[in-house]
mmCIF file of C-alpha atoms and ligand atoms in Angstrom:
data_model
loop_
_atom_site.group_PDB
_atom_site.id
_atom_site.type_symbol
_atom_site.label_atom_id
_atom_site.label_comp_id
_atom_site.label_asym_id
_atom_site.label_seq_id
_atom_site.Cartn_x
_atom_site.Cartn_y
_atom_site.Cartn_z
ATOM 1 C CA UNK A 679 81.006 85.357 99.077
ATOM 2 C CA UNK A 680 78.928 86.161 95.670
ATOM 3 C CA UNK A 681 75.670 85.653 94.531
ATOM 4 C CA UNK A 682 74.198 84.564 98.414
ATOM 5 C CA UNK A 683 70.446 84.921 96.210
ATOM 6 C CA UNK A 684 71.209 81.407 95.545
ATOM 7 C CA UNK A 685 71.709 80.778 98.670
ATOM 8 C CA UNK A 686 67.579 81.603 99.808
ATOM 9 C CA UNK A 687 66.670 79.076 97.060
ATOM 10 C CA UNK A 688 65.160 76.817 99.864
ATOM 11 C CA UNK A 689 63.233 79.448 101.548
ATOM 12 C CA UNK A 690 62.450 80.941 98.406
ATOM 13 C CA UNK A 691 60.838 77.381 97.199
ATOM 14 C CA UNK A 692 58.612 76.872 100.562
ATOM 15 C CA UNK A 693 56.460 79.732 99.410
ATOM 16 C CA UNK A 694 55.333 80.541 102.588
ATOM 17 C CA UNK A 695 52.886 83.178 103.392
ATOM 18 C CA UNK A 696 54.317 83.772 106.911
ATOM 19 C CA UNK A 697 58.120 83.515 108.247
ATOM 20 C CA UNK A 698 59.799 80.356 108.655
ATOM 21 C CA UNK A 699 58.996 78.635 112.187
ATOM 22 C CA UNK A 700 61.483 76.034 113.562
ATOM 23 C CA UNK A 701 60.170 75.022 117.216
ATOM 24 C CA UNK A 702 60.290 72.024 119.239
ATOM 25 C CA UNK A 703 62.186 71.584 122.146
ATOM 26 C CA UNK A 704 65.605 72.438 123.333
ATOM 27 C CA UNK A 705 66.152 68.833 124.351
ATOM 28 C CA UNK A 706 64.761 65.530 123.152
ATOM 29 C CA UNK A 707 64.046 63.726 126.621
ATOM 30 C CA UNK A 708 62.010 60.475 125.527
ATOM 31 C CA UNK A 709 60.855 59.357 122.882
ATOM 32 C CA UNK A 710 57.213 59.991 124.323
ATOM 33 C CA UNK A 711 58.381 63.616 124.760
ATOM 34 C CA UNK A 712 59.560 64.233 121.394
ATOM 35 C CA UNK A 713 56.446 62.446 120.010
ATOM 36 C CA UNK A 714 53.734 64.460 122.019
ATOM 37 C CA UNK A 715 55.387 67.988 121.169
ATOM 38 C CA UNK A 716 55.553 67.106 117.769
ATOM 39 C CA UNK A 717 52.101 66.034 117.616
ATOM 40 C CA UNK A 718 50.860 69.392 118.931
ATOM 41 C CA UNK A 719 53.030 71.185 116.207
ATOM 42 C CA UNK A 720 51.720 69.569 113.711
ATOM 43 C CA UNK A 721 48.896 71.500 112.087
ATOM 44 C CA UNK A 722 50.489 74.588 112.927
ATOM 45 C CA UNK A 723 52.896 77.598 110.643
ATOM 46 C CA UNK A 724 55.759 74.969 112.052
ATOM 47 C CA UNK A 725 58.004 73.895 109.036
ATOM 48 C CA UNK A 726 60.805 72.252 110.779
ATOM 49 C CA UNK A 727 60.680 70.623 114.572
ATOM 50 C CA UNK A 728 64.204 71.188 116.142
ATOM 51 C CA UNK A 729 65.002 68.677 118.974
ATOM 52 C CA UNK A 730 68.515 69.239 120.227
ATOM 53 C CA UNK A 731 69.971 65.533 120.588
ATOM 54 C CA UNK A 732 74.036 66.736 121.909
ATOM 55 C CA UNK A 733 73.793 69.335 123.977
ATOM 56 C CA UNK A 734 76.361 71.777 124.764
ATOM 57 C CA UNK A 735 76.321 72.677 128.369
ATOM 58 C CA UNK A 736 78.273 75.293 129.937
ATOM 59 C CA UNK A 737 79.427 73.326 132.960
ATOM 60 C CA UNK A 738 79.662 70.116 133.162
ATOM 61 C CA UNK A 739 77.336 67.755 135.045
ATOM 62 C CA UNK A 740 74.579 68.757 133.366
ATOM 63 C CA UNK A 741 72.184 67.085 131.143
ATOM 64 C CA UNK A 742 74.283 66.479 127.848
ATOM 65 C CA UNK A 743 71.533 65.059 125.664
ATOM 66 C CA UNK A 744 70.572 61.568 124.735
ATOM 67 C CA UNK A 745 72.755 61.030 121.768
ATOM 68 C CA UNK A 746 72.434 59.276 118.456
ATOM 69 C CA UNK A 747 69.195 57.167 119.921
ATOM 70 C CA UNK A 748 67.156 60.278 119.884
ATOM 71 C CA UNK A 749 67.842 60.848 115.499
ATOM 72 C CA UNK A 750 65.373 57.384 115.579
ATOM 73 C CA UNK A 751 63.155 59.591 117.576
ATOM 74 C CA UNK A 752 63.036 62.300 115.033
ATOM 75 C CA UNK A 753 62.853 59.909 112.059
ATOM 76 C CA UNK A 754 59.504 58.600 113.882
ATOM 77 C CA UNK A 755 58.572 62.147 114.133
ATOM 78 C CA UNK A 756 58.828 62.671 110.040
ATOM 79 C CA UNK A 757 56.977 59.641 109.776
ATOM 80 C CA UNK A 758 53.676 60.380 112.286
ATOM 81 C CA UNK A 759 53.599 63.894 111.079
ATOM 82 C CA UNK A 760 54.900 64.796 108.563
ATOM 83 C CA UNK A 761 57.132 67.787 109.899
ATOM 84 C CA UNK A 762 60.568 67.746 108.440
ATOM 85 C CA UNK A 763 63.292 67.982 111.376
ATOM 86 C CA UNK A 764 65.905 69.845 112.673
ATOM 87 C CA UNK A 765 69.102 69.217 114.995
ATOM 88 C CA UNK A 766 71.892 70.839 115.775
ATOM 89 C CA UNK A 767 75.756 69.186 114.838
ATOM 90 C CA UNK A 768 78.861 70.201 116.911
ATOM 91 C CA UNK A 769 81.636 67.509 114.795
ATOM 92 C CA UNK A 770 81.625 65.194 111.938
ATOM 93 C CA UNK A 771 80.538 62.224 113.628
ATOM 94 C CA UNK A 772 77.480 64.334 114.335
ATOM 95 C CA UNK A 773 77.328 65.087 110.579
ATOM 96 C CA UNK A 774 77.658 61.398 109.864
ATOM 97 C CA UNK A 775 74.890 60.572 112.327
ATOM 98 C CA UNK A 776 72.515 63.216 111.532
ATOM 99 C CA UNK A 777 72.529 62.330 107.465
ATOM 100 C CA UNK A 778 72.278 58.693 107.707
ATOM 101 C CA UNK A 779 69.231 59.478 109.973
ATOM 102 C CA UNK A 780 67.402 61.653 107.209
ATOM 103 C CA UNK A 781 67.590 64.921 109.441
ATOM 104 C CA UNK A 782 66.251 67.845 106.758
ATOM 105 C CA UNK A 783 68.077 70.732 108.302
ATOM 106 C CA UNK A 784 71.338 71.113 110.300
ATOM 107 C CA UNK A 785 72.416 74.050 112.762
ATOM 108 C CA UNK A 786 75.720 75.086 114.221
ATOM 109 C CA UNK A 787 75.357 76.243 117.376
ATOM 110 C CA UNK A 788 77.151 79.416 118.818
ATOM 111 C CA UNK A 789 79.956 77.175 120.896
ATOM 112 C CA UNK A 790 80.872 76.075 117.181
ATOM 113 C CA UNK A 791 80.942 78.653 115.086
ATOM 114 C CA UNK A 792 83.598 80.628 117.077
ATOM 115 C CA UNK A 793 85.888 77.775 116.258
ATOM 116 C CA UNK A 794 87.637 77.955 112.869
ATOM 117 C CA UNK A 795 88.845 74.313 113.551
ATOM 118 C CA UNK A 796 85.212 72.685 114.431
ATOM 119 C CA UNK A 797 83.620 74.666 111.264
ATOM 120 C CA UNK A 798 85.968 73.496 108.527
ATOM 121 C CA UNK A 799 85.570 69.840 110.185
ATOM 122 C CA UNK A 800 81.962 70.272 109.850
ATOM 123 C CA UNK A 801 82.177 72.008 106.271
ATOM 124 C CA UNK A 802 84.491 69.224 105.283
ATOM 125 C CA UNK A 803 82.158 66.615 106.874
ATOM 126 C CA UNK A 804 78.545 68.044 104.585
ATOM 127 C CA UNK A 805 80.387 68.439 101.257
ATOM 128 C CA UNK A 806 78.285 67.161 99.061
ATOM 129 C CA UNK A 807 75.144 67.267 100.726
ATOM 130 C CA UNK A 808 71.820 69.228 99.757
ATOM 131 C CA UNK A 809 70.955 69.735 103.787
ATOM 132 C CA UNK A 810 69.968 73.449 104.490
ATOM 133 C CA UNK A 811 72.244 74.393 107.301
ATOM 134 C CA UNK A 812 72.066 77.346 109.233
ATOM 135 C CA UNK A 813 74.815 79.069 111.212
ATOM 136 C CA UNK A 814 74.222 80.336 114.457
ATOM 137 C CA UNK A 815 76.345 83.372 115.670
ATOM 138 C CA UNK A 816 79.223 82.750 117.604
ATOM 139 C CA UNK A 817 79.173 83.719 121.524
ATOM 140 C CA UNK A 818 81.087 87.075 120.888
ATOM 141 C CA UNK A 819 79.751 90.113 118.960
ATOM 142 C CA UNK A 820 82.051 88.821 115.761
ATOM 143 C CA UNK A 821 80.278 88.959 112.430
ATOM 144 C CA UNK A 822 83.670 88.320 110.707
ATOM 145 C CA UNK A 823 84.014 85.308 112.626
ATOM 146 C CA UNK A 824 80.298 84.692 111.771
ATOM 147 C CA UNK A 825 80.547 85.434 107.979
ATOM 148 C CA UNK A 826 83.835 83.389 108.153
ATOM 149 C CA UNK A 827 81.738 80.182 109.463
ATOM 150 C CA UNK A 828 78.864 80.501 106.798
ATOM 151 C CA UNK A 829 81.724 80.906 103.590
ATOM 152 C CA UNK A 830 83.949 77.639 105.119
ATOM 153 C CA UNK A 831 80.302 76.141 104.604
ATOM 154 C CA UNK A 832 79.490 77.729 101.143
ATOM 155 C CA UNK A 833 83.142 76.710 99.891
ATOM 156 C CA UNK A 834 82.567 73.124 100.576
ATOM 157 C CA UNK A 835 80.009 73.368 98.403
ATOM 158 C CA UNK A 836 76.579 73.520 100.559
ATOM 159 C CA UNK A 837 74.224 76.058 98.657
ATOM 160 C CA UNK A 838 70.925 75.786 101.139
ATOM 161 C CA UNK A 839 72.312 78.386 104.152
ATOM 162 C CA UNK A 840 70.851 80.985 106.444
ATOM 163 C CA UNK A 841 71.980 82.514 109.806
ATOM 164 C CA UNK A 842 70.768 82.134 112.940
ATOM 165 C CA UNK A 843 70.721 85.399 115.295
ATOM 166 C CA UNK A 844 70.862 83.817 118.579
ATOM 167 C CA UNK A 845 72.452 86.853 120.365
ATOM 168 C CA UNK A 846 75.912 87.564 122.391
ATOM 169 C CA UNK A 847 77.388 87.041 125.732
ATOM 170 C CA UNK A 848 78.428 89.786 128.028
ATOM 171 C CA UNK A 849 80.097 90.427 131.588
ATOM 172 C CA UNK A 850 77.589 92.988 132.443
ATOM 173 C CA UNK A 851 74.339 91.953 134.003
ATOM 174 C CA UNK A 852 71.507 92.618 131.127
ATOM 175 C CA UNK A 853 67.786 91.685 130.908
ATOM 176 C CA UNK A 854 68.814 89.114 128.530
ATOM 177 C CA UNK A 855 70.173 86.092 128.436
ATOM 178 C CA UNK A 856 72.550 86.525 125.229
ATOM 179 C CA UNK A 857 72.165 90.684 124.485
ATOM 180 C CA UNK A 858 70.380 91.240 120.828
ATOM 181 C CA UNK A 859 73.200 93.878 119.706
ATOM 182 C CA UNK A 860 70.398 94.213 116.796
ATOM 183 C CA UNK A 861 73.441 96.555 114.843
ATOM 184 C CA UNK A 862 75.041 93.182 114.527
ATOM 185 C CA UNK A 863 72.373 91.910 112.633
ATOM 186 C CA UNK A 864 71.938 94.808 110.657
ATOM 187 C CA UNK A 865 75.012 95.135 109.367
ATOM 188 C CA UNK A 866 74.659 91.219 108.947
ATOM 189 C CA UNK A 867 71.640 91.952 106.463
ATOM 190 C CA UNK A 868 72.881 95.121 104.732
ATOM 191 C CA UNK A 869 76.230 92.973 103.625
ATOM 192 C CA UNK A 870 74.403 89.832 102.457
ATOM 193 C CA UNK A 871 70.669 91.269 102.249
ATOM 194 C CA UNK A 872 69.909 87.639 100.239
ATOM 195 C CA UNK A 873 70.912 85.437 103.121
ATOM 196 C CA UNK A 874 68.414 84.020 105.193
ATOM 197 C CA UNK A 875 68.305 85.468 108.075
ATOM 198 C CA UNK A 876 66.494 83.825 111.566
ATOM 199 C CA UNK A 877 65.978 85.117 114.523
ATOM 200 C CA UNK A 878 66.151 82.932 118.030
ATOM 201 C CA UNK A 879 64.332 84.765 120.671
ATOM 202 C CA UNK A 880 64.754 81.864 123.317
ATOM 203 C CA UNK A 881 68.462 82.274 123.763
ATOM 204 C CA UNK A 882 68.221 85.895 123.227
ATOM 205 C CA UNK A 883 65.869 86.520 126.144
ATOM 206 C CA UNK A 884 66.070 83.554 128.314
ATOM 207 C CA UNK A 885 62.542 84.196 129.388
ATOM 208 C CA UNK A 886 59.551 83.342 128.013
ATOM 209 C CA UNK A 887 57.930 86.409 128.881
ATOM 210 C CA UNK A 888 60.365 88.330 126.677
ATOM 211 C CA UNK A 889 60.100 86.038 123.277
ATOM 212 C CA UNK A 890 57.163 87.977 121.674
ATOM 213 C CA UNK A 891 58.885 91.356 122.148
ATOM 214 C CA UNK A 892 62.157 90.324 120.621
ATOM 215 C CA UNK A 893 60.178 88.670 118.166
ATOM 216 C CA UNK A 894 58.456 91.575 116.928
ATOM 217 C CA UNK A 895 61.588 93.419 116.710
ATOM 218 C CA UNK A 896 63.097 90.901 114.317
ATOM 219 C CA UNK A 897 60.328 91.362 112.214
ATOM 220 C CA UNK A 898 60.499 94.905 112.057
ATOM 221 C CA UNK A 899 63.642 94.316 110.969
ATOM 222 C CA UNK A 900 62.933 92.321 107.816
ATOM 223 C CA UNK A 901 63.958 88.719 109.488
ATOM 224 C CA UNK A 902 62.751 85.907 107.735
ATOM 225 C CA UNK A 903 61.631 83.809 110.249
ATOM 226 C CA UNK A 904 62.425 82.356 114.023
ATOM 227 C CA UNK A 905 63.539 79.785 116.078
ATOM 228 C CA UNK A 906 61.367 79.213 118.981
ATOM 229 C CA UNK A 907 61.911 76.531 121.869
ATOM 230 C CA UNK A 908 58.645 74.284 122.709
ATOM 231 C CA UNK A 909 57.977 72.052 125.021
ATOM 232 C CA UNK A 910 54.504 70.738 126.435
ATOM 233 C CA UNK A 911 55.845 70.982 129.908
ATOM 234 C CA UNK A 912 58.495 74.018 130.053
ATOM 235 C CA UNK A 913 58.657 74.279 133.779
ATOM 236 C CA UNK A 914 59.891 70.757 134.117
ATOM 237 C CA UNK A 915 61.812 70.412 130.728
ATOM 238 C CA UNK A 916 65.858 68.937 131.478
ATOM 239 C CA UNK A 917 67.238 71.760 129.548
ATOM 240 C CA UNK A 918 66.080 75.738 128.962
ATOM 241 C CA UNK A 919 63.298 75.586 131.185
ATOM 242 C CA UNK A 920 63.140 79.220 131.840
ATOM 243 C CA UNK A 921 62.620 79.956 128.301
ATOM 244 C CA UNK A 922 60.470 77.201 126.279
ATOM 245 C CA UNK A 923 57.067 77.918 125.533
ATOM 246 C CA UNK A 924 53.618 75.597 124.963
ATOM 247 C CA UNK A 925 52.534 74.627 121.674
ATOM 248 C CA UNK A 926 49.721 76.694 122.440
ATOM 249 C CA UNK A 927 51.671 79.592 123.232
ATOM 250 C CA UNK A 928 53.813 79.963 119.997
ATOM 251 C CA UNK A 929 50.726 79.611 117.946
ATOM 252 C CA UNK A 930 49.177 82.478 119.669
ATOM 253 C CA UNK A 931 52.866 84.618 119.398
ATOM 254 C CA UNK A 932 52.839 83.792 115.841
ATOM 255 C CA UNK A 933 49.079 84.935 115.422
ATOM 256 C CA UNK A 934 49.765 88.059 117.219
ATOM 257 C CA UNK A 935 53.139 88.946 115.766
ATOM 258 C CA UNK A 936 52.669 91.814 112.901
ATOM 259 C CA UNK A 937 53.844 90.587 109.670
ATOM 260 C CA UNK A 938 54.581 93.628 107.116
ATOM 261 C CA UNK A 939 54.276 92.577 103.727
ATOM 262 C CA UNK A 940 56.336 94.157 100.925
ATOM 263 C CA UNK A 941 54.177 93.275 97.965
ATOM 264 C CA UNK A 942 53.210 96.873 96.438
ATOM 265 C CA UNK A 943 54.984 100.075 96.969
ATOM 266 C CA UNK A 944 53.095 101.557 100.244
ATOM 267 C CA UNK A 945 53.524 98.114 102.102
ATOM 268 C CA UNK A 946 57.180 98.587 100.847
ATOM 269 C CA UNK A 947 57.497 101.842 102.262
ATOM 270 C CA UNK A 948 55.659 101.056 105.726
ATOM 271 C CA UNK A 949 58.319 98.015 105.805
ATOM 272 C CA UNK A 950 61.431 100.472 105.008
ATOM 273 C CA UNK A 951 60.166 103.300 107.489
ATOM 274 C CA UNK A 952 59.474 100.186 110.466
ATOM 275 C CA UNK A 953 62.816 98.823 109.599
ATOM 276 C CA UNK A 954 64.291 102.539 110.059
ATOM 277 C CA UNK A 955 62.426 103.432 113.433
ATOM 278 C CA UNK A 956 63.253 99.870 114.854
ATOM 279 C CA UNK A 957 66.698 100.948 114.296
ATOM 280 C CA UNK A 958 66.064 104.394 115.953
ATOM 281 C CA UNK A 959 64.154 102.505 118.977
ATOM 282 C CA UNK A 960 67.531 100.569 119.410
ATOM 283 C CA UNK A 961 69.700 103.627 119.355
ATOM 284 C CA UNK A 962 67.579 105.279 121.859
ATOM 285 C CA UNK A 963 67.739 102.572 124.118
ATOM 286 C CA UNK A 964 71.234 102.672 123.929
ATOM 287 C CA UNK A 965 71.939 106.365 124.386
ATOM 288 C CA UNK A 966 69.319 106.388 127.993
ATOM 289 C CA UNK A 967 71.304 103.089 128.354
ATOM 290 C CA UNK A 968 74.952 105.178 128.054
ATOM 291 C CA UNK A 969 73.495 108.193 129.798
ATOM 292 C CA UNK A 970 72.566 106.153 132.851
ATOM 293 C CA UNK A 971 76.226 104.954 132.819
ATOM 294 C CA UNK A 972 77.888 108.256 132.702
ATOM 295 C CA UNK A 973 75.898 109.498 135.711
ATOM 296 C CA UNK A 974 77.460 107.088 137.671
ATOM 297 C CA UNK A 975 80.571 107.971 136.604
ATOM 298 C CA UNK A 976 80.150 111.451 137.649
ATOM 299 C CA UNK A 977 78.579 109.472 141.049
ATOM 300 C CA UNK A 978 81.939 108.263 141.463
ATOM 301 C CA UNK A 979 83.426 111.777 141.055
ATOM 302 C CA UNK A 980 81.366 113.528 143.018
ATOM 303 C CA UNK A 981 82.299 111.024 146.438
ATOM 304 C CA UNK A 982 86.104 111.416 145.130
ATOM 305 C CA UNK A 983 85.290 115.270 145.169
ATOM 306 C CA UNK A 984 83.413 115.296 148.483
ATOM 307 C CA UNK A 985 86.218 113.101 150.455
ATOM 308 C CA UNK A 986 89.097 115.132 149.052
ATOM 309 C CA UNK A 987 86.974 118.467 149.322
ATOM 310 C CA UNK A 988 87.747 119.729 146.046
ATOM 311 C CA UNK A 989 84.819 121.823 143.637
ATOM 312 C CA UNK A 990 82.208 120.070 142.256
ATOM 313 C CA UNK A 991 82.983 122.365 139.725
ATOM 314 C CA UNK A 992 86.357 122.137 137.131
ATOM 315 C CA UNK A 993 86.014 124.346 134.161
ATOM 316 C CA UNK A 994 89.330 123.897 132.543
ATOM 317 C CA UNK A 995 88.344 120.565 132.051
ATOM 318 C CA UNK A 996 84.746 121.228 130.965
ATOM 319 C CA UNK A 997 86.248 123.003 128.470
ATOM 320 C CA UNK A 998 88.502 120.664 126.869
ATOM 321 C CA UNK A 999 85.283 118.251 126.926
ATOM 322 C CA UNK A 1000 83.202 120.550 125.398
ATOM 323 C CA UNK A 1001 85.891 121.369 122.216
ATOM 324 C CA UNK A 1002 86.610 117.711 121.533
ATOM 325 C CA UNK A 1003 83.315 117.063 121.776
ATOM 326 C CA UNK A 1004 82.474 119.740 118.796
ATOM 327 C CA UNK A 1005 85.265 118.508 116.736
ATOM 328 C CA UNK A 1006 84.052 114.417 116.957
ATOM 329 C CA UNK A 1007 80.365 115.764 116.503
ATOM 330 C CA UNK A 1008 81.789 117.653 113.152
ATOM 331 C CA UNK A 1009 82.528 114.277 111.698
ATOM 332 C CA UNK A 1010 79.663 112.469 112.830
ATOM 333 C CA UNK A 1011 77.693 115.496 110.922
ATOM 334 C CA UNK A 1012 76.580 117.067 114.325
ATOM 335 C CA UNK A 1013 76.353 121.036 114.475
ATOM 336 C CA UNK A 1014 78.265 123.125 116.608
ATOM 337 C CA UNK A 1015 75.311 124.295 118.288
ATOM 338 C CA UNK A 1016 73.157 120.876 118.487
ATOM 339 C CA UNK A 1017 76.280 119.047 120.242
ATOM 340 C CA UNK A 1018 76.996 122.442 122.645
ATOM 341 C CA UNK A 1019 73.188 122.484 123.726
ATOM 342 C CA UNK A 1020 73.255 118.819 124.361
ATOM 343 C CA UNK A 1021 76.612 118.366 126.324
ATOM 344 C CA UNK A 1022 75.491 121.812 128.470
ATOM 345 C CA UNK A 1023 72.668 119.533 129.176
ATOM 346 C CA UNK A 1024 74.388 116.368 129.924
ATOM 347 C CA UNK A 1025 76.817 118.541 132.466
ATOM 348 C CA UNK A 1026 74.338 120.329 134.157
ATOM 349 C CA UNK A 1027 72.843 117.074 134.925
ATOM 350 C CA UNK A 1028 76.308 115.525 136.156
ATOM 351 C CA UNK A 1029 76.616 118.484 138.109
ATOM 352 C CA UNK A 1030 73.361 117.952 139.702
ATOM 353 C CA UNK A 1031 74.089 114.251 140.296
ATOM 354 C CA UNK A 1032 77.353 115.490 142.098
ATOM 355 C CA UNK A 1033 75.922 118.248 144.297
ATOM 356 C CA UNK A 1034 73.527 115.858 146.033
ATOM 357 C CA UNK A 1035 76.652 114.029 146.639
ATOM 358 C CA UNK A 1036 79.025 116.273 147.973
ATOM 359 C CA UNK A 1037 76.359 118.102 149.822
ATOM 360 C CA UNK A 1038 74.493 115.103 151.278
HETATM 361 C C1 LIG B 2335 70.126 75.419 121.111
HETATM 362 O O1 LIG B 2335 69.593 75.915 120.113
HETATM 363 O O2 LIG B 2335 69.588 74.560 121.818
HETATM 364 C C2 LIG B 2335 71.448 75.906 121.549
HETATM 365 C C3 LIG B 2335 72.246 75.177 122.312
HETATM 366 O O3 LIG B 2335 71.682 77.128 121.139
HETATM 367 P P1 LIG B 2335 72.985 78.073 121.137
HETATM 368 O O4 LIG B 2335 74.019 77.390 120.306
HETATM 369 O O5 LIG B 2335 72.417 79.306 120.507
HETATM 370 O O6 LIG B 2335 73.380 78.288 122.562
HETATM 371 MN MN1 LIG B 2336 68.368 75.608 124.381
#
């Protein structure tokens, strides 16, 4: 994929003085609910009102949206406010639907994208159209598969995209919903630093609690604007309740969120040096995050050591650790002594860990 400046044409055009906002909620209900939450939006930083209309539920049973009747919902929205609408589209009949019904912007949601098959369908489906569509990430931490999503799209023809950073599954228990992996993203923006790039805190955190946090971060990180879930009621919405937030919550996230401007050179460099200690904020995390894991490890070795009554201590080993160690630090541009120091460290620590074991 070339030239993806084109691509930001649309945002480029809106000449906003603040990110993009796309809120509304995950699910249109009723019409009144649709209507009421789209009312309160109205004279806010909202440019597009999402509804979700087909619904992609994990397990079955669920609520699975109310279908093609709720498009006449958001038409009726365009028309009492004046807020241009947004929906997501899973096949081409969905494509079909959503154009004939005026819908400005279309999203693929994560279930899609990982699907070569659906995409192309979908890519085949909008040829022609002028519709800004945004691609969600898949499930899994994949930005090929991502990348590969957004250029079936861009081959067919569709110039308006953007990406939607919606986060990633995982087996392990986390604080979030869908984990950030904010590298992902990165990387995302250092290949294609022209594509639109949008961040959805709601899936990411799964809490409301959590959405102005995230949301801060993808600032910091030079996002160009969110994807927020809203609903008048959260508590009692049919979908995402755990996550939505009032109208008059997201206009007080969006007033307190700190929006760096990059219009002369020492706004420019506070933006670059934010951008760089977000990223060192991440990495932290994740080394305390990889730290607490090996100490469990060496949990696990110290019982195996107390039941079988061998020495907590096993410096052949250590040894080898320590020299391979040195040698991967070497290529990582690590010093002999800085990657000694901080594995004597590491150890000492594990051996602490396994004396209160073995001697408890
Ligand atoms: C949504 O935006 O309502 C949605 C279903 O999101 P995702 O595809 O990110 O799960
Ligand atoms: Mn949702």
């Amino acid at each position: 994929m070339e030239n993806t400046k084109e691509m930001r044409t649309w945002l480029d055009d809106m000449k906003l003085d603040h990110p993009l906002v796309i809120a509304g909620p995950c699910s249109a209900e009723t019409e009144e609910q649709v209507l009421k939450i789209a009312h309160q939006l109205k004279d806010t930083d909202v440019n597009y009102y999402r509804a979700g209309i087909w619904k992609p539920r994990t397990r079955p049973g669920n609520f699975e949206g109310v279908g093609a009747l709720g498009l006449k919902w958001l038409q009726k929205v365009k028309a009492e406010t004046g807020l241009k609408t947004a929906t997501e589209v899973a096949n081409r009949n969905h494509v079909e639907l959503a154009l004939e019904h005026d819908v400005d912007l279309l999203w693929i949601g994560a279930r899609s994208t990982v699907s070569p098959f659906i995409m192309q369908e979908i890519a085949d489906a909008l040829k022609g159209t002028d519709k800004i569509v945004l691609v969600k990430n898949p499930v899994n931490p994949d930005l090929a598969l991502w990348l590969g999503g957004i250029e079936r799209l861009h081959t067919a023809g569709i110039k308006n995209l953007g990406a939607i950073h919606r986060g990633f599954s995982t087996y392990e228990k986390s604080k979030y919903r869908n984990i950030p992996e904010w590298q992902l993203a990165i990387e995302f923006q250092n290949k294609f630093p022209d594509l639109p790039l949008i961040n959805d805190p709601s899936h990411i955190t799964g809490k409301r609690d959590m959405i102005f946090d995230v949301s801060q971060t993808a600032l910091d990180l030079n996002f160009d604007g969110f994807m927020i879930e809203t609903h008048f009621d959260p508590d009692n919405a049919w979908s995402d309740a755990a996550q939505q937030v009032t109208p008059d919550r997201l206009v007080q996230i969006m007033n307190d969120l700190k929006i760096r401007k990059e219009s002369d050179p020492e706004a420019e460099y506070n933006s670059e040096l934010n951008n760089l200690r977000a990223n060192i904020d991440i990495v932290d995390n994740q080394i305390i995050d990889l730290l607490g894991k090996r100490m469990k490890a060496a949990d696990g070795i110290g019982k195996l050591k107390k039941e079988k009554n061998v020495a907590v201590l096993q410096n052949r080993r250590w040894n080898e650790i320590l020299g391979n160690m040195v040698l991967e630090g070497e290529t990582r541009g690590l010093s002999e002594e800085f990657v000694l120091r901080m594995f004597k460290a590491i150890h000492q620590e594990s051996i602490n860990h396994q004396e209160k074991i073995v001697n408890k």
